[in-house]
Amino acid sequence: MAIKFEQVSFQYPSFDGKNFSALENINLEISDKGEFITLIGETGSGKSTLVQHMNALLRPNTGSVTIYGIKIEKNTNKNKKIKLNPLRQKVGLVFQFPEYQLFEETVLKDIIFGPKNFGVKEDEAIKRAKEVIKHVGLTEDYLGRSPFNLSGGEQKRVSIAGILAMEPDILVLDEPTSGLDPKGRDALLELFTNIHKKLNKTIIIITHDMNTVYKYASRVVVMHDAKLVYDGLPNMLFMDENIEKWNLDLPDIIGITKQLEAKLDITFTKKPHNVNELFELMKGVL
Ligand SMILES: Nc1ncnc2c1ncn2[C@@H]1O[C@H](COP(=O)(O)OP(=O)(O)OP(=O)(O)O)[C@@H](O)[C@H]1O
Ligand SMILES: [Mg+2]
């Protein structure tokens, strides 16, 4: 198993001494053999905190996270004996807020920073930058610009390009499509799907969009109030009666299907993924 959380709890320190509990007793296993996981849950439920444990940016207060055989606990790395660089190359994390990730004077320098840091030669890193900038929907012209003069959506794309250039085995993306227009969002999700399918890499996406969960994910993990409350198939999640309690929406197609079921006073044998499937189900009952 590439990443294993064992009874992980984490508290943010606070000035008044009342520590804030952001993760409580999390157990979770993630393989690097081609999973497509979406991580969902209401605002403040602990999603960003959880993923920052996946490459040891945060360390648990109790329990442990084992990442590619390296066990991270409260006191790990205090004495700098453990090198975290190899692990951070394997698990690439794109932050929720791109301004946390961008700091160089040009987009090119920002993108090649990661690969160079992990031992890739400058020419090879530049070659990768020219490729990945196109994959995220921008042109090579952007490479000479300052990342701080870009729009929010462009910054997001550059921060994703920087992680792609590191060629990690597990890509963790904290709300990668928020703030993008619908076309840009769909193009990026297709890119992640391609990386997942062609290179058999694991993708973990934090999102508030249930349509993304239903369309793309093979596995969904739900956080609620600092706890992991669901880990399984998206299909089953949207049948779970707890989803209201967890403040989750339904994907559009399931919402429509449920309304139709109520109006027709029937229950379809399965839930459709798109309008065509819904149409076929309708034909069976009308
Ligand atoms: N640096 C911090 N210091 C103190 N508390 C924090 C800090 N970062 C987050 N928190 C708190 O920890 C909890 C979990 O935050 P986190 O950012 O993990 O939530 P999230 O699920 O990612 O939410 P969102 O969907 O809004 O991004 C929140 O209640 C938040 O207020
Ligand atoms: Mg967050």
Tab-separated table of C-alpha atoms and ligand atoms in Angstrom:
chain	number	residue	atom	x	y	z
A	1	MET	CA	0.000	0.000	0.000
A	2	ALA	CA	1.488	3.361	-1.006
A	3	ILE	CA	-0.177	5.430	1.733
A	4	LYS	CA	-1.636	4.114	4.970
A	5	PHE	CA	-3.295	6.195	7.702
A	6	GLU	CA	-3.561	4.409	11.055
A	7	GLN	CA	-5.704	6.003	13.747
A	8	VAL	CA	-4.621	9.482	12.757
A	9	SER	CA	-5.737	12.481	14.765
A	10	PHE	CA	-4.594	16.030	14.223
A	11	GLN	CA	-5.213	19.269	16.086
A	12	TYR	CA	-4.316	22.780	14.966
A	13	PRO	CA	-2.744	24.707	17.809
A	14	SER	CA	-4.568	27.793	18.933
A	15	PHE	CA	-3.486	30.929	20.800
A	16	ASP	CA	-6.053	30.452	23.559
A	17	GLY	CA	-4.715	26.957	24.269
A	18	LYS	CA	-7.908	25.244	23.043
A	19	ASN	CA	-6.528	23.147	20.218
A	20	PHE	CA	-8.826	22.662	17.248
A	21	SER	CA	-9.465	19.057	16.295
A	22	ALA	CA	-9.358	18.766	12.479
A	23	LEU	CA	-8.870	14.985	12.095
A	24	GLU	CA	-10.161	12.288	14.424
A	25	ASN	CA	-9.112	8.662	14.250
A	26	ILE	CA	-8.653	8.396	10.477
A	27	ASN	CA	-7.928	4.999	8.939
A	28	LEU	CA	-7.361	5.009	5.190
A	29	GLU	CA	-5.356	3.078	2.608
A	30	ILE	CA	-4.421	4.314	-0.851
A	31	SER	CA	-2.688	2.315	-3.561
A	32	ASP	CA	-0.631	3.823	-6.375
A	33	LYS	CA	-2.027	1.378	-8.909
A	34	GLY	CA	-4.553	3.490	-10.705
A	35	GLU	CA	-7.239	4.588	-8.282
A	36	PHE	CA	-9.452	7.585	-9.088
A	37	ILE	CA	-10.586	8.857	-5.715
A	38	THR	CA	-12.704	11.892	-4.943
A	39	LEU	CA	-12.555	13.321	-1.436
A	40	ILE	CA	-15.656	15.244	-0.469
A	41	GLY	CA	-17.360	16.760	2.557
A	42	GLU	CA	-18.711	20.077	3.704
A	43	THR	CA	-16.537	23.157	4.245
A	44	GLY	CA	-14.309	22.789	7.278
A	45	SER	CA	-14.725	18.998	7.494
A	46	GLY	CA	-10.957	18.379	7.283
A	47	LYS	CA	-10.287	17.530	3.613
A	48	SER	CA	-7.330	19.858	3.037
A	49	THR	CA	-5.868	18.885	6.400
A	50	LEU	CA	-6.156	15.204	5.465
A	51	VAL	CA	-4.360	15.517	2.124
A	52	GLN	CA	-1.521	17.531	3.635
A	53	HIS	CA	-0.743	14.400	5.664
A	54	MET	CA	-0.297	12.425	2.429
A	55	ASN	CA	3.123	13.908	1.709
A	56	ALA	CA	4.126	14.774	5.265
A	57	LEU	CA	3.464	18.510	5.071
A	58	LEU	CA	1.532	17.965	8.286
A	59	ARG	CA	2.312	15.274	10.834
A	60	PRO	CA	-0.312	13.498	12.952
A	61	ASN	CA	-0.622	14.337	16.644
A	62	THR	CA	-1.485	10.714	17.307
A	63	GLY	CA	-1.384	7.668	15.049
A	64	SER	CA	0.781	7.396	11.963
A	65	VAL	CA	0.836	7.852	8.203
A	66	THR	CA	3.090	5.456	6.323
A	67	ILE	CA	4.069	6.788	2.901
A	68	TYR	CA	6.065	4.456	0.664
A	69	GLY	CA	7.378	2.640	3.701
A	70	ILE	CA	8.307	5.771	5.649
A	71	LYS	CA	6.343	6.018	8.871
A	72	ILE	CA	5.424	9.594	9.773
A	73	GLU	CA	4.483	10.203	13.390
A	74	LYS	CA	4.401	13.185	15.674
A	75	ASN	CA	8.123	13.225	16.261
A	76	THR	CA	9.278	11.969	12.874
A	77	ASN	CA	11.892	14.099	11.196
A	78	LYS	CA	12.401	16.369	14.181
A	79	ASN	CA	16.048	15.328	14.021
A	80	LYS	CA	16.077	15.570	10.182
A	81	LYS	CA	17.184	11.972	9.792
A	82	ILE	CA	14.429	11.087	7.374
A	83	LYS	CA	14.610	12.560	3.888
A	84	LEU	CA	11.170	13.635	2.743
A	85	ASN	CA	12.208	14.668	-0.779
A	86	PRO	CA	11.791	11.237	-2.449
A	87	LEU	CA	8.405	10.845	-0.879
A	88	ARG	CA	7.272	14.300	-2.052
A	89	GLN	CA	8.317	13.440	-5.593
A	90	LYS	CA	6.127	10.323	-5.462
A	91	VAL	CA	3.097	12.062	-3.954
A	92	GLY	CA	2.510	15.389	-5.718
A	93	LEU	CA	0.147	17.769	-3.963
A	94	VAL	CA	-1.545	20.732	-5.654
A	95	PHE	CA	-2.736	23.177	-3.000
A	96	GLN	CA	-6.254	24.570	-2.775
A	97	PHE	CA	-4.886	28.105	-3.084
A	98	PRO	CA	-2.321	28.416	-5.904
A	99	GLU	CA	-0.653	31.450	-4.312
A	100	TYR	CA	0.726	29.052	-1.643
A	101	GLN	CA	2.547	27.168	-4.357
A	102	LEU	CA	3.796	29.866	-6.742
A	103	PHE	CA	6.762	31.935	-5.716
A	104	GLU	CA	9.257	32.247	-8.591
A	105	GLU	CA	9.531	35.271	-10.881
A	106	THR	CA	8.468	33.399	-14.010
A	107	VAL	CA	6.037	30.584	-14.743
A	108	LEU	CA	8.912	28.573	-16.279
A	109	LYS	CA	11.009	28.831	-13.113
A	110	ASP	CA	8.029	27.803	-11.033
A	111	ILE	CA	7.327	24.729	-13.150
A	112	ILE	CA	10.946	23.523	-13.302
A	113	PHE	CA	11.558	24.125	-9.584
A	114	GLY	CA	10.036	20.787	-8.499
A	115	PRO	CA	11.722	18.516	-11.061
A	116	LYS	CA	15.117	20.248	-10.574
A	117	ASN	CA	14.760	19.857	-6.840
A	118	PHE	CA	14.291	16.132	-7.381
A	119	GLY	CA	17.410	15.818	-9.527
A	120	VAL	CA	16.097	16.328	-13.075
A	121	LYS	CA	18.572	18.197	-15.328
A	122	GLU	CA	17.670	21.746	-16.387
A	123	ASP	CA	17.163	20.959	-20.137
A	124	GLU	CA	14.942	17.998	-19.337
A	125	ALA	CA	12.947	20.097	-16.820
A	126	ILE	CA	12.458	22.850	-19.438
A	127	LYS	CA	11.333	20.244	-21.970
A	128	ARG	CA	8.781	18.965	-19.467
A	129	ALA	CA	7.601	22.532	-18.716
A	130	LYS	CA	6.906	23.161	-22.418
A	131	GLU	CA	4.803	20.017	-22.536
A	132	VAL	CA	2.844	20.333	-19.312
A	133	ILE	CA	1.937	23.980	-19.905
A	134	LYS	CA	-0.022	22.801	-22.953
A	135	HIS	CA	-1.625	19.919	-21.064
A	136	VAL	CA	-3.163	22.362	-18.582
A	137	GLY	CA	-4.661	24.446	-21.385
A	138	LEU	CA	-2.110	27.300	-21.589
A	139	THR	CA	0.469	28.140	-24.274
A	140	GLU	CA	4.268	28.368	-24.155
A	141	ASP	CA	3.872	32.182	-24.146
A	142	TYR	CA	2.943	31.924	-20.483
A	143	LEU	CA	6.351	30.526	-19.506
A	144	GLY	CA	8.004	33.956	-19.489
A	145	ARG	CA	5.248	35.682	-17.509
A	146	SER	CA	5.144	36.352	-13.794
A	147	PRO	CA	2.812	33.925	-12.009
A	148	PHE	CA	1.574	36.820	-9.878
A	149	ASN	CA	0.145	38.695	-12.874
A	150	LEU	CA	-2.081	35.819	-13.911
A	151	SER	CA	-5.790	35.350	-13.279
A	152	GLY	CA	-6.880	32.965	-10.523
A	153	GLY	CA	-7.773	30.249	-13.036
A	154	GLU	CA	-4.451	30.639	-14.864
A	155	GLN	CA	-2.540	30.440	-11.581
A	156	LYS	CA	-4.408	27.255	-10.769
A	157	ARG	CA	-3.367	25.770	-14.107
A	158	VAL	CA	0.281	26.754	-13.558
A	159	SER	CA	0.311	25.171	-10.099
A	160	ILE	CA	-1.086	21.951	-11.607
A	161	ALA	CA	1.554	22.077	-14.392
A	162	GLY	CA	4.286	22.316	-11.745
A	163	ILE	CA	3.143	19.083	-10.136
A	164	LEU	CA	2.653	17.280	-13.472
A	165	ALA	CA	6.257	18.142	-14.359
A	166	MET	CA	7.431	16.208	-11.283
A	167	GLU	CA	5.762	13.078	-12.708
A	168	PRO	CA	4.518	11.765	-9.356
A	169	ASP	CA	2.902	8.331	-8.953
A	170	ILE	CA	0.072	9.766	-6.903
A	171	LEU	CA	-1.439	13.134	-7.789
A	172	VAL	CA	-3.377	14.850	-5.037
A	173	LEU	CA	-5.370	17.872	-6.206
A	174	ASP	CA	-7.140	20.098	-3.698
A	175	GLU	CA	-10.132	21.585	-5.546
A	176	PRO	CA	-8.265	21.767	-8.891
A	177	THR	CA	-11.248	22.954	-10.880
A	178	SER	CA	-12.741	25.562	-8.554
A	179	GLY	CA	-12.777	28.963	-10.204
A	180	LEU	CA	-12.394	27.560	-13.710
A	181	ASP	CA	-14.964	27.992	-16.472
A	182	PRO	CA	-16.988	24.834	-17.349
A	183	LYS	CA	-14.970	24.106	-20.501
A	184	GLY	CA	-11.660	24.480	-18.664
A	185	ARG	CA	-12.948	22.323	-15.816
A	186	ASP	CA	-14.003	19.509	-18.155
A	187	ALA	CA	-10.708	19.668	-20.084
A	188	LEU	CA	-8.703	19.311	-16.861
A	189	LEU	CA	-10.847	16.427	-15.631
A	190	GLU	CA	-10.276	14.693	-18.978
A	191	LEU	CA	-6.525	15.286	-18.543
A	192	PHE	CA	-6.579	13.688	-15.079
A	193	THR	CA	-8.635	10.782	-16.461
A	194	ASN	CA	-6.043	10.256	-19.199
A	195	ILE	CA	-3.169	10.317	-16.723
A	196	HIS	CA	-5.086	7.832	-14.601
A	197	LYS	CA	-5.930	5.492	-17.464
A	198	LYS	CA	-2.844	5.683	-19.689
A	199	LEU	CA	-0.159	5.884	-17.011
A	200	ASN	CA	-2.106	3.916	-14.384
A	201	LYS	CA	-1.446	6.600	-11.766
A	202	THR	CA	-3.598	7.295	-8.755
A	203	ILE	CA	-5.545	10.541	-8.766
A	204	ILE	CA	-7.089	12.017	-5.627
A	205	ILE	CA	-9.319	15.038	-6.158
A	206	ILE	CA	-11.005	17.153	-3.519
A	207	THR	CA	-14.206	18.588	-4.917
A	208	HIS	CA	-17.578	20.021	-3.965
A	209	ASP	CA	-19.047	18.997	-7.332
A	210	MET	CA	-21.070	15.795	-7.053
A	211	ASN	CA	-21.325	15.486	-10.851
A	212	THR	CA	-17.538	15.103	-10.936
A	213	VAL	CA	-17.731	12.413	-8.239
A	214	TYR	CA	-20.401	10.466	-10.079
A	215	LYS	CA	-18.869	10.766	-13.527
A	216	TYR	CA	-15.186	10.167	-12.802
A	217	ALA	CA	-14.511	8.507	-9.458
A	218	SER	CA	-14.007	4.789	-8.835
A	219	ARG	CA	-13.929	5.433	-5.105
A	220	VAL	CA	-15.243	8.234	-2.916
A	221	VAL	CA	-14.155	9.210	0.584
A	222	VAL	CA	-16.391	11.458	2.690
A	223	MET	CA	-15.218	13.638	5.576
A	224	HIS	CA	-17.691	15.001	8.096
A	225	ASP	CA	-16.793	16.920	11.215
A	226	ALA	CA	-13.116	15.762	11.231
A	227	LYS	CA	-14.114	12.109	10.766
A	228	LEU	CA	-13.973	9.808	7.771
A	229	VAL	CA	-17.580	8.656	7.455
A	230	TYR	CA	-17.699	6.871	4.082
A	231	ASP	CA	-15.183	5.086	1.873
A	232	GLY	CA	-16.594	3.175	-1.062
A	233	LEU	CA	-18.348	3.286	-4.401
A	234	PRO	CA	-19.987	6.548	-5.583
A	235	ASN	CA	-23.113	4.603	-6.661
A	236	MET	CA	-23.679	3.331	-3.144
A	237	LEU	CA	-22.936	6.693	-1.557
A	238	PHE	CA	-25.763	8.443	-3.344
A	239	MET	CA	-28.212	5.777	-2.102
A	240	ASP	CA	-26.996	6.247	1.487
A	241	GLU	CA	-29.606	7.855	3.691
A	242	ASN	CA	-26.924	9.747	5.610
A	243	ILE	CA	-26.032	12.042	2.735
A	244	GLU	CA	-28.363	14.771	3.989
A	245	LYS	CA	-26.784	14.574	7.424
A	246	TRP	CA	-23.365	14.965	5.799
A	247	ASN	CA	-24.684	18.009	3.896
A	248	LEU	CA	-23.922	16.535	0.492
A	249	ASP	CA	-25.785	17.288	-2.731
A	250	LEU	CA	-26.873	14.709	-5.250
A	251	PRO	CA	-25.440	14.581	-8.782
A	252	ASP	CA	-27.900	16.311	-11.159
A	253	ILE	CA	-28.915	13.098	-12.937
A	254	ILE	CA	-29.738	11.350	-9.652
A	255	GLY	CA	-31.699	14.365	-8.391
A	256	ILE	CA	-33.811	14.348	-11.560
A	257	THR	CA	-34.296	10.573	-11.380
A	258	LYS	CA	-35.482	10.790	-7.777
A	259	GLN	CA	-37.995	13.496	-8.677
A	260	LEU	CA	-39.293	11.377	-11.567
A	261	GLU	CA	-39.580	8.348	-9.296
A	262	ALA	CA	-41.638	10.374	-6.827
A	263	LYS	CA	-43.909	11.764	-9.525
A	264	LEU	CA	-44.457	8.352	-11.142
A	265	ASP	CA	-44.574	6.563	-7.801
A	266	ILE	CA	-42.035	3.951	-8.897
A	267	THR	CA	-38.474	2.951	-8.042
A	268	PHE	CA	-36.052	2.200	-10.852
A	269	THR	CA	-33.976	-0.943	-10.432
A	270	LYS	CA	-30.757	1.043	-10.874
A	271	LYS	CA	-29.662	4.662	-10.959
A	272	PRO	CA	-28.680	6.122	-14.346
A	273	HIS	CA	-25.369	7.885	-15.072
A	274	ASN	CA	-26.652	10.011	-17.934
A	275	VAL	CA	-29.774	11.017	-19.841
A	276	ASN	CA	-29.536	8.050	-22.232
A	277	GLU	CA	-29.532	5.573	-19.372
A	278	LEU	CA	-32.457	7.409	-17.764
A	279	PHE	CA	-34.335	7.288	-21.067
A	280	GLU	CA	-33.816	3.503	-21.268
A	281	LEU	CA	-35.111	3.079	-17.703
A	282	MET	CA	-38.161	5.217	-18.539
A	283	LYS	CA	-38.914	3.087	-21.602
A	284	GLY	CA	-39.037	0.053	-19.335
A	285	VAL	CA	-41.808	1.461	-17.163
A	286	LEU	CA	-43.952	3.587	-19.491
B	1	LIG	N1	-3.931	26.750	9.934
B	1	LIG	C1	-5.014	26.493	10.667
B	1	LIG	N2	-5.083	26.859	11.963
B	1	LIG	C2	-6.165	26.585	12.718
B	1	LIG	N3	-7.260	25.953	12.259
B	1	LIG	C3	-7.258	25.583	10.968
B	1	LIG	C4	-6.143	25.840	10.098
B	1	LIG	N4	-6.431	25.352	8.879
B	1	LIG	C5	-7.674	24.828	8.971
B	1	LIG	N5	-8.172	24.958	10.220
B	1	LIG	C6	-9.484	24.476	10.706
B	1	LIG	O1	-9.526	23.062	10.573
B	1	LIG	C7	-10.769	22.636	10.035
B	1	LIG	C8	-10.546	21.817	8.789
B	1	LIG	O2	-10.022	22.674	7.784
B	1	LIG	P1	-9.744	22.171	6.312
B	1	LIG	O3	-9.065	23.294	5.614
B	1	LIG	O4	-9.051	20.852	6.363
B	1	LIG	O5	-11.242	21.969	5.778
B	1	LIG	P2	-11.754	21.611	4.307
B	1	LIG	O6	-12.620	20.387	4.444
B	1	LIG	O7	-10.624	21.540	3.370
B	1	LIG	O8	-12.719	22.847	3.970
B	1	LIG	P3	-12.998	23.624	2.554
B	1	LIG	O9	-14.000	22.767	1.810
B	1	LIG	O10	-13.588	24.914	2.994
B	1	LIG	O11	-11.708	23.793	1.837
B	1	LIG	C9	-11.595	23.909	9.783
B	1	LIG	O12	-12.567	24.039	10.784
B	1	LIG	C10	-10.596	25.040	9.846
B	1	LIG	O13	-11.156	26.177	10.421
B	2	MG	MG	-10.010	22.704	1.781
